[in-house]
Amino acid sequence: MINELLKTKKELRFKNGKLKIAMFSDLHGCTNYDPKLKRNLDAAIEKIKPDIVLLGGDIIGGNDGCATLDELRTYLSEITEVLEKNNIPWAHVYGNHDRESFPNAVQQEIYESFPNCVSKAGPEDLDGTGNYFLPVKATEGDEVIFGIWGLDSHSGIGDRHPNLKQSEVILPNNFGCTFYDHAGPDQVTWYYDSSKALESHFGRKIPSLMYFHIPIPEYLLITRNPERTGMVGEQRETVACCEFNYGLFSAALLRADVKAIFCGHEHINDFCGEYCGIKLGYDGGMGYNTYWNADMLGGRVFEIDEKDPWNINTYMFKMTEIFSESELK
């Protein structure tokens, strides 16, 4: 298990004691995607100058999506051109729309064919594709200072439980959630066991960031308790989380290594708050072939200091820092 957890195609490191991660979600690319998407991504990456880029799902799936695997490869080549050209490591997780064109397992080989893509398919016996841990080493030496967990949050509850109807799951007096799904029990167990294995191997816990596409139910506690959780940012749509709580947050709380959990999925939410010492939030949306607000286009930045990796500083980067709203429309 340890060898697989620590294996990366490309070494990830702090630079001069600092680490900057940028996360972009909901590109919703399709065969004829709006060229402003690539323009905005290129400009944002040039401005932020991240050490690692995370793509948080729904990378394809806008309008007609990508009709063939060759179209997918071409699209990915275009939107990651600036990352590949500048040798910036990047990783991804799948969203609920990605699988509409092709199974995630089929897409994975194409993603991993890019030299700077460090995503991993994950254990074959685990539910989903793209469940992995990425170790980030110190500026010098081989000490692992920080970690990134990626999880497949799937699509809808009906995919995992085909005999359940939405009307059976979403009762009139429900938790305020939706029929979307999330990382299931075996994935939660895998994270928990992997976290313990890493602690045993290193003799200490590894402070980490976790990301996936669909939010978990604990996000609702941020919006319902904005002052207590220090909520900042915008909520312009419903938190579309899973009605079933598979216990991921509780597992992270028990393991006490994940200090930030972030997702995409909702294009016009970019809020962040803290619950029980763990930051929970969104990275907004970037795509045009879907619904969007010009002033909300952007991504989330995470900054970590090698001397204090438990303290994850995070903020939203808005495209309005580069382009006017009229230029973005």
Coordinates of C-alpha atoms in Angstrom, one line a residue:
M1 CA 0.0 0.0 0.0
I2 CA 2.7 2.5 1.0
N3 CA 4.6 2.1 -2.3
E4 CA 1.5 2.9 -4.3
L5 CA 0.5 5.8 -2.1
L6 CA 3.9 7.4 -2.4
K7 CA 4.5 6.7 -6.1
T8 CA 4.2 9.7 -8.4
K9 CA 5.1 10.0 -12.1
K10 CA 6.7 13.4 -11.4
E11 CA 8.2 14.6 -8.1
L12 CA 6.2 17.2 -6.2
R13 CA 8.1 19.7 -4.1
F14 CA 8.0 22.9 -2.1
K15 CA 9.9 25.7 -3.8
N16 CA 12.0 27.9 -1.5
G17 CA 10.0 26.7 1.4
K18 CA 6.6 27.6 -0.2
L19 CA 3.9 25.7 -2.0
K20 CA 1.1 27.3 -4.1
I21 CA -1.7 25.1 -5.4
A22 CA -4.4 26.4 -7.8
M23 CA -7.7 24.5 -8.3
F24 CA -10.1 25.0 -11.2
S25 CA -13.4 23.2 -11.7
D26 CA -16.4 22.9 -14.0
L27 CA -14.6 23.6 -17.3
H28 CA -17.5 21.8 -19.0
G29 CA -15.4 21.4 -22.2
C30 CA -17.0 20.1 -25.4
T31 CA -16.0 19.7 -29.0
N32 CA -16.7 23.4 -29.7
Y33 CA -15.9 24.9 -26.3
D34 CA -15.8 28.7 -26.0
P35 CA -12.2 29.9 -26.7
K36 CA -12.5 32.2 -23.7
L37 CA -12.1 29.1 -21.5
K38 CA -8.5 28.5 -22.6
R39 CA -7.7 32.2 -22.7
N40 CA -8.9 32.5 -19.0
L41 CA -7.1 29.4 -17.8
D42 CA -3.8 30.5 -19.5
A43 CA -4.1 34.0 -18.0
A44 CA -5.0 32.8 -14.5
I45 CA -2.1 30.3 -14.4
E46 CA 0.3 33.0 -15.7
K47 CA -0.9 35.4 -13.0
I48 CA -1.1 32.9 -10.0
K49 CA 2.1 31.0 -10.9
P50 CA 1.1 27.8 -9.1
D51 CA 3.5 24.9 -8.3
I52 CA 0.6 22.4 -8.8
V53 CA -2.8 22.7 -10.6
L54 CA -5.8 20.6 -9.6
L55 CA -8.7 20.2 -12.0
G56 CA -11.8 19.5 -9.8
G57 CA -14.1 17.6 -12.1
D58 CA -16.6 18.2 -14.9
I59 CA -13.7 18.9 -17.1
I60 CA -15.8 17.8 -20.0
G61 CA -19.6 17.5 -20.3
G62 CA -20.7 20.8 -21.7
N63 CA -23.5 20.8 -24.2
D64 CA -22.5 17.9 -26.5
G65 CA -19.3 16.9 -24.6
C66 CA -16.5 15.2 -26.5
A67 CA -17.8 12.7 -29.1
T68 CA -14.7 10.6 -29.4
L69 CA -11.5 9.9 -27.4
D70 CA -9.5 11.7 -30.1
E71 CA -11.6 14.8 -29.4
L72 CA -11.0 14.4 -25.7
R73 CA -7.3 14.1 -26.2
T74 CA -7.2 17.2 -28.4
Y75 CA -9.3 19.2 -26.0
L76 CA -7.1 18.2 -23.0
S77 CA -4.0 19.1 -25.1
E78 CA -5.4 22.6 -25.6
I79 CA -6.5 23.4 -22.1
T80 CA -3.3 22.0 -20.5
E81 CA -1.0 23.5 -23.0
V82 CA 0.3 26.2 -20.7
L83 CA 0.9 23.5 -17.9
E84 CA 2.7 21.2 -20.2
K85 CA 4.8 23.9 -21.8
N86 CA 5.9 25.2 -18.4
N87 CA 6.3 21.7 -16.8
I88 CA 3.7 22.5 -14.1
P89 CA 2.4 19.3 -12.5
W90 CA -1.3 18.9 -12.6
A91 CA -3.9 16.4 -11.4
H92 CA -7.6 15.8 -11.7
V93 CA -10.7 14.2 -10.3
Y94 CA -13.8 13.3 -12.2
G95 CA -17.2 15.0 -11.8
N96 CA -20.7 13.8 -12.5
H97 CA -20.7 15.1 -16.1
D98 CA -17.3 13.6 -17.1
R99 CA -18.7 10.1 -17.3
E100 CA -21.5 11.1 -19.7
S101 CA -19.1 10.9 -22.7
F102 CA -17.0 7.9 -21.7
P103 CA -16.4 5.8 -18.6
N104 CA -13.8 7.4 -16.3
A105 CA -11.6 4.4 -16.5
V106 CA -11.4 4.8 -20.3
Q107 CA -10.5 8.5 -20.0
Q108 CA -7.8 7.8 -17.3
E109 CA -5.3 6.4 -19.8
I110 CA -5.5 9.6 -21.9
Y111 CA -5.0 11.9 -18.8
E112 CA -2.0 9.9 -17.6
S113 CA -0.4 10.1 -21.1
F114 CA 0.4 13.8 -20.5
P115 CA 3.9 14.1 -19.1
N116 CA 2.9 16.5 -16.3
C117 CA -0.3 14.8 -15.3
V118 CA 0.3 13.2 -11.9
S119 CA -3.2 11.8 -11.3
K120 CA -3.4 8.1 -10.5
A121 CA -6.3 5.6 -11.3
G122 CA -6.1 4.2 -7.8
P123 CA -6.7 0.7 -6.6
E124 CA -8.6 -1.4 -9.1
D125 CA -10.8 -3.0 -6.4
L126 CA -11.9 0.4 -5.1
D127 CA -15.1 2.0 -6.2
G128 CA -14.5 4.7 -8.8
T129 CA -11.5 5.9 -10.8
G130 CA -9.0 8.5 -9.5
N131 CA -8.7 7.7 -5.8
Y132 CA -5.1 8.6 -4.8
F133 CA -2.6 10.3 -2.5
L134 CA 0.1 12.7 -3.8
P135 CA 3.1 13.3 -1.5
V136 CA 4.8 16.7 -1.6
K137 CA 8.4 16.7 -0.5
A138 CA 10.4 19.4 1.2
T139 CA 12.4 22.0 -0.9
E140 CA 15.4 19.8 -0.3
G141 CA 15.7 16.1 0.6
D142 CA 13.1 13.4 0.6
E143 CA 11.0 14.3 3.6
V144 CA 7.3 14.4 2.8
I145 CA 5.9 17.6 4.2
F146 CA 2.4 17.7 2.7
G147 CA -0.2 15.6 0.9
I148 CA -3.1 15.8 -1.5
W149 CA -6.0 13.3 -1.5
G150 CA -8.1 13.0 -4.7
L151 CA -11.4 11.1 -4.7
D152 CA -14.0 10.1 -7.2
S153 CA -17.3 11.5 -6.0
H154 CA -19.3 9.7 -8.7
S155 CA -22.5 11.0 -10.1
G156 CA -26.0 10.1 -8.8
I157 CA -27.2 7.8 -6.0
G158 CA -29.2 5.8 -8.6
D159 CA -25.9 4.7 -10.2
R160 CA -24.7 3.0 -7.0
H161 CA -28.2 2.0 -5.8
P162 CA -30.2 1.3 -9.0
N163 CA -33.2 -0.1 -7.2
L164 CA -33.7 3.2 -5.3
K165 CA -35.9 5.9 -6.8
Q166 CA -35.3 9.5 -6.1
S167 CA -38.7 9.8 -4.5
E168 CA -37.6 7.1 -2.0
V169 CA -34.4 8.9 -1.1
I170 CA -35.4 12.5 -1.0
L171 CA -38.3 12.5 1.4
P172 CA -40.4 15.7 2.0
N173 CA -38.6 16.4 5.3
N174 CA -35.1 15.6 4.2
F175 CA -31.7 16.9 5.3
G176 CA -31.8 19.5 2.5
C177 CA -29.6 17.4 0.2
T178 CA -29.9 16.0 -3.3
F179 CA -29.9 12.8 -5.3
Y180 CA -26.2 13.3 -6.2
D181 CA -23.8 10.7 -4.9
H182 CA -20.3 10.9 -3.3
A183 CA -17.3 8.8 -2.3
G184 CA -18.7 5.6 -0.9
P185 CA -18.0 3.5 2.2
D186 CA -15.1 1.5 0.6
Q187 CA -13.4 4.8 -0.4
V188 CA -13.8 6.2 3.0
T189 CA -12.3 3.0 4.5
W190 CA -9.5 3.2 1.9
Y191 CA -8.7 6.8 2.9
Y192 CA -8.8 5.9 6.7
D193 CA -6.5 2.9 6.3
S194 CA -4.2 4.7 3.9
S195 CA -3.9 7.6 6.3
K196 CA -3.0 5.2 9.1
A197 CA -0.4 3.4 6.9
L198 CA 1.2 6.8 6.1
E199 CA 1.4 7.7 9.8
S200 CA 2.9 4.3 10.6
H201 CA 5.5 4.7 7.8
F202 CA 6.6 8.2 8.6
G203 CA 6.0 8.1 12.4
R204 CA 3.8 11.2 12.1
K205 CA 0.7 12.4 10.4
I206 CA 1.0 14.2 7.0
P207 CA -1.0 17.5 6.9
S208 CA -3.1 17.3 3.7
L209 CA -5.6 18.9 1.4
M210 CA -8.5 16.7 0.0
Y211 CA -10.4 17.5 -3.1
F212 CA -13.2 16.0 -5.2
H213 CA -16.2 17.3 -7.2
I214 CA -19.5 16.9 -5.3
P215 CA -19.7 18.5 -1.8
I216 CA -20.3 16.5 1.3
P217 CA -23.3 17.2 3.7
E218 CA -21.2 19.1 6.2
Y219 CA -21.0 21.9 3.7
L220 CA -24.6 22.7 4.8
L221 CA -23.3 23.6 8.3
I222 CA -21.2 26.4 6.8
T223 CA -24.1 28.1 5.2
R224 CA -26.4 27.6 8.2
N225 CA -23.8 28.9 10.6
P226 CA -22.0 31.6 8.7
E227 CA -20.7 33.6 11.7
R228 CA -19.7 30.5 13.8
T229 CA -17.8 29.0 10.8
G230 CA -16.3 32.3 9.6
M231 CA -17.9 31.9 6.2
V232 CA -16.5 34.1 3.4
G233 CA -17.4 34.2 -0.2
E234 CA -20.6 33.8 -2.2
Q235 CA -23.5 31.3 -2.1
R236 CA -25.7 31.8 -5.1
E237 CA -27.1 28.3 -5.4
T238 CA -28.1 25.3 -3.4
V239 CA -25.4 23.1 -1.8
A240 CA -26.0 20.0 -4.0
C241 CA -24.6 17.4 -1.7
C242 CA -25.5 13.7 -1.3
E243 CA -28.5 12.8 0.9
F244 CA -26.5 9.8 2.2
N245 CA -23.7 10.6 4.5
Y246 CA -21.0 8.0 4.0
G247 CA -18.8 9.4 6.8
L248 CA -15.9 10.9 5.0
F249 CA -15.8 14.1 7.2
S250 CA -15.9 12.0 10.3
A251 CA -13.0 9.8 9.0
A252 CA -11.0 12.9 8.3
L253 CA -11.7 14.3 11.7
L254 CA -10.7 11.1 13.4
R255 CA -7.5 10.9 11.4
A256 CA -6.7 14.5 12.0
D257 CA -4.5 14.9 8.9
V258 CA -6.8 16.6 6.4
K259 CA -7.1 20.2 7.2
A260 CA -9.0 21.4 4.1
I261 CA -11.7 19.8 1.9
F262 CA -12.6 21.5 -1.4
C263 CA -14.9 20.8 -4.3
G264 CA -16.4 22.2 -7.5
H265 CA -19.8 21.1 -8.8
E266 CA -21.7 24.4 -8.1
H267 CA -20.5 27.0 -10.5
I268 CA -21.7 30.1 -8.7
N269 CA -20.7 29.1 -5.1
D270 CA -17.2 30.0 -3.9
F271 CA -17.7 30.2 -0.2
C272 CA -15.4 28.8 2.5
G273 CA -15.8 28.2 6.2
E274 CA -14.3 26.1 9.0
Y275 CA -16.0 23.4 10.9
C276 CA -14.3 21.4 13.7
G277 CA -10.9 22.7 12.5
I278 CA -11.3 21.6 8.8
K279 CA -11.8 24.2 6.1
L280 CA -14.7 23.4 3.7
G281 CA -15.3 25.2 0.5
Y282 CA -15.6 25.6 -3.2
D283 CA -13.4 26.9 -6.1
G284 CA -16.1 28.4 -8.2
G285 CA -16.5 27.6 -11.9
M286 CA -14.5 28.3 -15.1
G287 CA -16.7 27.0 -18.0
Y288 CA -18.8 28.8 -20.5
N289 CA -20.7 25.8 -22.0
T290 CA -22.9 25.7 -18.9
Y291 CA -24.5 28.2 -16.5
W292 CA -22.1 30.8 -15.1
N293 CA -21.8 34.4 -13.8
A294 CA -19.0 36.6 -15.1
D295 CA -18.0 37.9 -11.7
M296 CA -17.7 34.4 -10.3
L297 CA -15.4 32.9 -12.9
G298 CA -12.1 31.9 -11.3
G299 CA -10.4 29.3 -9.1
R300 CA -9.1 28.8 -5.6
V301 CA -5.5 29.2 -4.5
F302 CA -3.9 27.4 -1.6
E303 CA -0.6 28.6 0.0
I304 CA 1.4 26.4 2.4
D305 CA 4.6 27.2 4.2
E306 CA 7.0 24.4 4.6
K307 CA 7.7 25.4 8.2
D308 CA 4.0 25.3 9.1
P309 CA 2.2 22.9 6.7
W310 CA -0.8 22.5 9.0
N311 CA -1.8 26.1 8.3
I312 CA -3.4 26.2 4.8
N313 CA -4.0 29.7 3.6
T314 CA -6.7 29.9 0.9
Y315 CA -8.5 32.5 -1.2
M316 CA -10.4 32.9 -4.4
F317 CA -8.8 34.2 -7.6
K318 CA -11.3 35.9 -9.8
M319 CA -10.9 36.4 -13.5
T320 CA -12.1 40.0 -13.0
E321 CA -8.6 40.6 -11.6
I322 CA -7.4 40.3 -15.2
F323 CA -10.4 41.0 -17.5
S324 CA -13.4 43.3 -17.2
E325 CA -16.8 41.7 -16.9
S326 CA -17.6 42.8 -20.4
E327 CA -14.5 41.0 -21.7
L328 CA -15.5 37.9 -19.8
K329 CA -19.0 37.7 -21.3

